[in-house]
Coordinates of C-alpha atoms in Angstrom, one line a residue:
T1 CA 12.8 16.3 10.6
M2 CA 12.2 12.6 9.7
N3 CA 8.7 13.4 8.6
H4 CA 10.0 16.0 6.1
A5 CA 12.4 13.4 4.7
A6 CA 9.6 11.0 4.2
E7 CA 7.3 13.6 2.6
R8 CA 10.0 14.4 0.0
A9 CA 9.9 10.8 -1.2
V10 CA 6.2 10.4 -1.5
P11 CA 5.8 11.8 -5.1
E12 CA 7.8 8.9 -6.4
A13 CA 4.9 6.6 -5.5
A14 CA 2.6 7.7 -8.4
N15 CA 4.9 6.6 -11.2
V16 CA 5.6 3.3 -9.5
F17 CA 1.9 2.6 -9.0
V18 CA 1.1 3.4 -12.6
D19 CA 3.8 0.9 -13.7
A20 CA 2.4 -1.8 -11.3
I21 CA -1.1 -1.2 -12.6
G22 CA 0.1 -1.4 -16.2
K23 CA 1.6 -4.9 -15.4
M24 CA -1.6 -6.1 -13.8
S25 CA -2.9 -9.4 -15.1
I26 CA -6.5 -10.2 -15.8
D27 CA -6.5 -12.5 -12.7
D28 CA -5.0 -9.7 -10.6
A29 CA -7.6 -7.2 -11.8
T30 CA -10.4 -9.6 -11.1
A31 CA -9.0 -10.3 -7.6
V32 CA -8.8 -6.5 -6.9
L33 CA -12.3 -5.8 -8.2
K34 CA -13.9 -8.7 -6.3
G35 CA -11.6 -8.3 -3.2
G36 CA -12.1 -6.5 0.0
D37 CA -12.0 -2.8 0.8
T38 CA -8.3 -2.6 0.4
A39 CA -7.6 -5.2 -2.3
A40 CA -6.1 -2.7 -4.7
T41 CA -3.9 -1.3 -2.0
E42 CA -2.7 -4.8 -1.1
Y43 CA -1.9 -5.5 -4.7
L44 CA 0.1 -2.3 -4.9
R45 CA 1.9 -3.1 -1.6
K46 CA 2.8 -6.6 -2.9
T47 CA 4.0 -5.5 -6.3
S48 CA 5.5 -2.1 -5.5
T49 CA 7.2 -2.1 -2.1
D50 CA 10.7 -3.1 -3.2
T51 CA 10.7 -0.6 -6.1
L52 CA 9.3 2.2 -3.8
A53 CA 11.9 1.4 -1.1
A54 CA 14.7 1.6 -3.7
R55 CA 13.4 5.0 -4.9
F56 CA 12.5 6.4 -1.5
A57 CA 15.8 5.5 0.2
P58 CA 18.2 8.0 -1.5
I59 CA 15.6 10.8 -1.2
V60 CA 15.1 10.1 2.5
E61 CA 18.9 9.8 3.1
D62 CA 19.5 13.1 1.3
A63 CA 16.7 14.9 3.2
M64 CA 18.0 13.5 6.5
Q65 CA 21.4 14.8 5.7
Q66 CA 20.1 18.3 4.7
T67 CA 17.9 18.6 7.8
G68 CA 20.6 17.4 10.2
V69 CA 18.7 14.3 11.3
T70 CA 21.6 12.0 10.4
R71 CA 24.1 14.2 12.3
S72 CA 21.9 14.3 15.4
Y73 CA 21.4 10.6 15.3
Q74 CA 25.1 9.9 14.9
N75 CA 25.8 12.2 17.9
L76 CA 23.2 10.4 19.9
I77 CA 24.6 7.0 19.4
G78 CA 28.3 7.9 19.0
S79 CA 30.7 7.0 21.8
G80 CA 30.2 10.3 23.5
G81 CA 26.5 10.5 22.9
F82 CA 23.6 9.8 25.3
M83 CA 22.8 6.4 23.8
G84 CA 26.4 5.5 22.8
G85 CA 26.9 2.8 25.4
F86 CA 23.6 1.1 24.5
M87 CA 23.8 1.3 20.7
K88 CA 27.5 1.4 19.8
D89 CA 27.4 -2.0 18.1
S90 CA 23.9 -1.6 16.8
K91 CA 23.2 -2.3 13.1
W92 CA 19.9 -0.4 13.3
D93 CA 19.6 1.9 10.2
L94 CA 17.7 5.1 10.8
A95 CA 17.3 5.9 7.1
N96 CA 15.9 2.4 6.5
Y97 CA 13.5 2.9 9.4
V98 CA 12.3 6.3 8.0
T99 CA 11.9 4.8 4.5
E100 CA 9.8 1.9 5.9
R101 CA 7.6 4.2 7.9
A102 CA 7.1 6.4 4.8
L103 CA 6.0 3.4 2.8
D104 CA 3.6 2.4 5.6
G105 CA 2.2 5.9 5.5
V106 CA 1.7 5.8 1.7
F107 CA -0.1 2.5 1.8
L108 CA -2.2 3.7 4.8
M109 CA -3.4 6.7 2.8
V110 CA -3.9 4.8 -0.4
G111 CA -6.0 2.2 1.5
R112 CA -8.1 4.9 3.1
E113 CA -8.8 6.4 -0.3
E114 CA -9.6 3.1 -1.8
Q115 CA -12.1 2.4 1.0
R116 CA -13.7 5.7 0.4
I117 CA -14.0 5.1 -3.3
R118 CA -15.4 1.7 -2.8
A119 CA -18.0 2.8 -0.2
N120 CA -19.1 6.1 -1.8
P121 CA -20.1 6.4 -5.4
A122 CA -19.6 10.2 -5.2
A123 CA -15.9 9.6 -4.5
R124 CA -15.6 8.0 -8.0
T125 CA -14.5 11.1 -9.7
T126 CA -13.3 9.8 -13.0
E127 CA -15.1 7.9 -15.7
L128 CA -12.8 5.0 -15.3
L129 CA -13.6 4.7 -11.6
K130 CA -17.3 5.0 -12.2
K131 CA -17.2 2.3 -14.9
V132 CA -15.0 -0.1 -12.9
F133 CA -17.0 0.1 -9.7
A134 CA -20.4 0.1 -11.4
A135 CA -19.6 -3.4 -12.7
R136 CA -19.0 -4.5 -9.2

């Protein structure tokens, strides 16, 4: 399914996020620390979306091929398919759509976790998190 395609791409996010955090300036770090409940998530979205999309896309496309999603979609919009008359000239890209929704899901989950960490001292499970948010 499309969800499985998106799930296969998610592990790529950790390395991209580590890289983005490593490139964070003092001003960026201050803004994240003093920012709202999802300031870190928004920083990651701003600095990582293009890289994540480039890494997710081939994984999503491969998974869609393997699960038959691409073939089903092509049959649906093809000249003999149910939607063929409506979408024959469409430039809509299913793989791009799935990739974008996967990214939305990643940032949604990261944002929820950030909110939990900011709101609940018990959620700060590493010494670094304890130290960073104690200074807040």
